[in-house]
Amino acid sequence: MDAPAAGYAFEYLIETLNDNSRKKFFNVPRLGGTKYDVLPYSIRVLLEAAVRNCDGFLMKEQDVMNILDWKTKQRNVEVPFFPARVLLQDFTGIPAMVDFAAMREAVKVLGGDPKKVHPARPTDLTVDHSLQIDFSKCAIQNAPNPGGGEPQKAGKLSPLKAQPKKAPCRGQTACRGSCDSGEPGRSSGKFSSQIENTPILCPFHLQPVPEPETVLKNQEVEFGRNRERLQFFKWSSRVFKNVAVIPPGTGMAHQVNLEYLSRVVFEEKDLLFPDSVVGTDSHITMVNGLGILGWGVGGIETEAVMLGLPVSLTLPEVVGCELTGSSNPFVTSIDVVLGITKHLRQVGVAGKFVEFFGSGVSQLSIVDRTTIANMCPEYGATLSFFPVDNVTLKHLEHTGFDKAKLESMETYLKAVKLFRNDQKNSGEPEYSQVIQINLNSIVPSVSGPKRPQDRVAVADMKRDFQACLNEKVGFKGFQIAAEKQNDTVCIQYEGSEFRLCHGSVVVAAVISCTNNCNPSVMLAAGLLAKKAVDAGLRVNPYIRTSLSPGSGMVTHYLSSSGVLPYLSKLGFEIVGYGCSTCVGNTAPLSEAVLNAIKQGDLVTCGVLSGNRHFEGRLCDCVRANYLASPPLVVAYAIAGTVNIDFQTEPLGTDATGRNIYLQDIWPSREEVHQMEEERVILPMFKTLKEKIEVGNKRWNCLEAPDSTLFPWDSKSTYIRCPSFFDKLTKEPAALQPIENAHVLLYLGDSVTTDHISPAGSIARSSSAAKYLTHRGLTPREFNSYGARRGNDAVMTRGTFANIKLFNKFIGKPAPKTVHFPSGQTLDVFEAAELYQKEGVPLIILAGKKYGSGNSRDWAAKGPYLLGVKAVLAESYEKIHKDHLIGVGIAPLQFLPGENADSLGLSGRETFSLTFPEELSPGVTLNIKTSTGKVFGVIASFESDVEVTLYKHGGLLNFVARKFS
């Protein structure tokens, strides 16, 4: 089925950019006149994509008109959206690439050319979610994490024995100089520029060190642990057009997206159009700060875009956020982020677009904007959009964009009215709602101790923490008895004695997420560290400190500015590049600290410059966790406690015994900006772009096949050719009836995608564990379901394996079901396997909101591979319903006011259903049970496209047939 050429209905809108240019564009403002002029900028981007991709099938003229009539149609209509490109991270990206590899096999079987199978949209895959902190500080003190995020078992806890004396060059163990002979400021020579993957010098003695030792060791373990997956990714980058893989050790998805992958304006065959992106990471929204429309979606939506289909969304409300005033010199962009986060949460912007305007916007740098946009998952918005303006263009020029490209970009954006200016005029956008935030009202703050929206002014921190100790256990309380709030526990560490108490900091991490896109806050942390070291301040050695930059650019400017050695001196040594502490991959605390926390039942603290810090996320024994700006992370690490009033209490004393307060070492805004201008410059961006393009030594030396078809390894437990295409025919067969289907599971309301397809650890008694054990793996090697998404055998066995699943057949939470008619109670997979051997089709009975929660592709793929033909529920989470259709499962819905109970269904019956030859959206079908009962259900398809996909047996089959 071939659709008409995209954009055919609106060819009359195509114009040349100027008289001397071959560049063309769709002049969309001509379509709407004054209607267009009052559209929010983000909606204008949706409209342009609709006009350009209008083919009469996937994108209809009515869809275009609905977007143009946004003011009256918002919240009421579904519209398709064709993003310009796709961004994947490795955990969620591997199933998509495995599906493409399997599709090549299927196309060959059907007689087609497998070389024609490529993603339809440019797709970038960053390998950034595999990094775990196996080594930090002095690597000799840390044992590597054995894999899968499981720390080594410590055995019986005992006080830590004194360690041999080590040189103060923390982590630079290759330095053999006499490092305790003087302060860093007294060493001869200037600090050398230290760039990742180049020889560096010990910052205190200028002796050669091959590379930061912890980076090398963590990367070595990462490559060993994930070798199979990395070889598959490298094969994918070789054989698929439109696929680029960003290798490990380069940076995290949204950071690389911002610094390297973003175009702002696309140019394809001389046609200009706005850059836009969707991907499998919730923080894709960071690029909204560059004026690029983008947000995170689930795996199946991402695959759909890669295959040339649109994502579907309800035409959103757009909240206009007017920023006024300017922040005071002591407020960082993180304070601004947390202030805006709290305000937007209070207003309620869940599921909405947020668009920023007002005089305060121009006072925010691009890095400030991207930091704010990156936090939008925390305040619930779909995205937070900053339209392109002069600040954006200056930033792009600063980072190396071609001058001619910038000129055509500006001309184009102004021609289609996507360029923002501060001057008010009659064409200002109209919003669903307008809120105002005065930047003057924002004060330095942290967020915690358990949720990102609970902001605490730094000035109130001590009082707030003490109140948390008193409060009942909850979001802000720990309920510590008054007589125990001053308890302390002594520990021996590295030959010295320390005291831990409530509020003691045990984890302090400047990590990749959110902040490292902002040089000002990272440089502020470095300058604060320099002043602290110069004043003789130190960080207690038992605190688990780490620095995990978002990319090598951060290392570059921290190093070239001369502050990296001081951060390292305080323990904030670079441990690697990727998500680490933020996703719970913290190295284990020392036995002495763990012992003390348990002995005193202490509420110890973690402080991190990320965006997620829920209780137990960093470490299950660290109950209080605070988000803070990078300089405040360093400050609290020096203080050793959050139970401090920085205004009245000193951080420590200098060599003369003089008290040193935070204000004594806090860098001024002028200092930070001067260093930012001097160090974050064009050569750094160029160097790092070259690094991404060249790769690194381990990646370049990694062996990988280059065959047209992937050579599947039958022994692999990570990557398998999935069975989605096993019965694929060249033409789709007529819709087959579902006859005498048994109910696999009888579920209630609010069954989440996590109930259906858990992403966490693999239980030792589960079907997946039995499979892995049979393949020769030990429980320590099981890893998680998330890490094994490229193996359909594991993921199918993990379907409905959540121990919290409540199946009415069982009557209690358990990953079990009853096989009929035998009456055996079995694991869900074992029951489904038995039904398949008997040739019995399956359905699922459910209540309201089936498939709620995170978008998860295996929550649809898993049931399909179990043999489920249909789900019958009272209502669905829309995204999950779309996923069911995408894999060929029929989403059936009880008629209004009816459900399994009201119809007297026990789930022990068999169910039969016939589809009409001309299936249409929303048609009512009749189900007949083995007891003779007949009742109507709704075929919950919402469009002809969904019906077409279902008739083909799902999205993958539909596209595979087009290739063949």
PDB file of N, CA and C in Angstrom, residues 60 81 187 206 246 273 505 558 660 694 769 882 888 938:
ATOM      1  N   LYS A  60      -3.426  13.571   7.128  1.00  0.00           N
ATOM      2  CA  LYS A  60      -4.516  14.041   6.282  1.00  0.00           C
ATOM      3  C   LYS A  60      -4.635  15.563   6.354  1.00  0.00           C
ATOM      4  N   PHE A  81       2.345  13.377  14.305  1.00  0.00           N
ATOM      5  CA  PHE A  81       3.526  14.240  14.255  1.00  0.00           C
ATOM      6  C   PHE A  81       4.698  13.433  13.726  1.00  0.00           C
ATOM      7  N   SER A 187      53.582  24.365  43.759  1.00  0.00           N
ATOM      8  CA  SER A 187      54.301  23.541  42.789  1.00  0.00           C
ATOM      9  C   SER A 187      54.709  24.379  41.607  1.00  0.00           C
ATOM     10  N   LEU A 206      53.341  17.633  37.923  1.00  0.00           N
ATOM     11  CA  LEU A 206      53.545  17.661  36.483  1.00  0.00           C
ATOM     12  C   LEU A 206      54.302  16.436  35.993  1.00  0.00           C
ATOM     13  N   ILE A 246      26.994   6.541  18.974  1.00  0.00           N
ATOM     14  CA  ILE A 246      27.946   7.317  19.778  1.00  0.00           C
ATOM     15  C   ILE A 246      28.522   6.363  20.814  1.00  0.00           C
ATOM     16  N   PHE A 273      13.616  22.836   7.066  1.00  0.00           N
ATOM     17  CA  PHE A 273      12.495  22.636   7.987  1.00  0.00           C
ATOM     18  C   PHE A 273      13.035  22.565   9.416  1.00  0.00           C
ATOM     19  N   VAL A 505      26.903  13.812  55.611  1.00  0.00           N
ATOM     20  CA  VAL A 505      26.953  13.548  54.175  1.00  0.00           C
ATOM     21  C   VAL A 505      27.852  12.339  53.928  1.00  0.00           C
ATOM     22  N   LEU A 558      36.974  22.217  32.403  1.00  0.00           N
ATOM     23  CA  LEU A 558      37.411  22.173  33.797  1.00  0.00           C
ATOM     24  C   LEU A 558      38.928  22.059  33.878  1.00  0.00           C
ATOM     25  N   ILE A 660      36.530  29.610  58.282  1.00  0.00           N
ATOM     26  CA  ILE A 660      36.255  29.859  56.858  1.00  0.00           C
ATOM     27  C   ILE A 660      34.773  29.608  56.615  1.00  0.00           C
ATOM     28  N   VAL A 694      35.681  10.378  15.507  1.00  0.00           N
ATOM     29  CA  VAL A 694      36.809   9.454  15.435  1.00  0.00           C
ATOM     30  C   VAL A 694      36.588   8.237  16.330  1.00  0.00           C
ATOM     31  N   ALA A 769      14.789 -16.769  35.223  1.00  0.00           N
ATOM     32  CA  ALA A 769      15.954 -17.285  35.952  1.00  0.00           C
ATOM     33  C   ALA A 769      16.220 -18.746  35.590  1.00  0.00           C
ATOM     34  N   ASP A 882      -2.136   1.769  21.923  1.00  0.00           N
ATOM     35  CA  ASP A 882      -1.456   1.911  20.634  1.00  0.00           C
ATOM     36  C   ASP A 882      -0.378   0.839  20.466  1.00  0.00           C
ATOM     37  N   GLY A 888      -0.071  -6.293  17.007  1.00  0.00           N
ATOM     38  CA  GLY A 888      -1.089  -7.187  16.457  1.00  0.00           C
ATOM     39  C   GLY A 888      -2.016  -7.805  17.473  1.00  0.00           C
ATOM     40  N   ILE A 938     -16.436  -3.178  22.119  1.00  0.00           N
ATOM     41  CA  ILE A 938     -15.992  -2.189  21.135  1.00  0.00           C
ATOM     42  C   ILE A 938     -14.599  -2.555  20.648  1.00  0.00           C
TER      43      ILE A 938
END
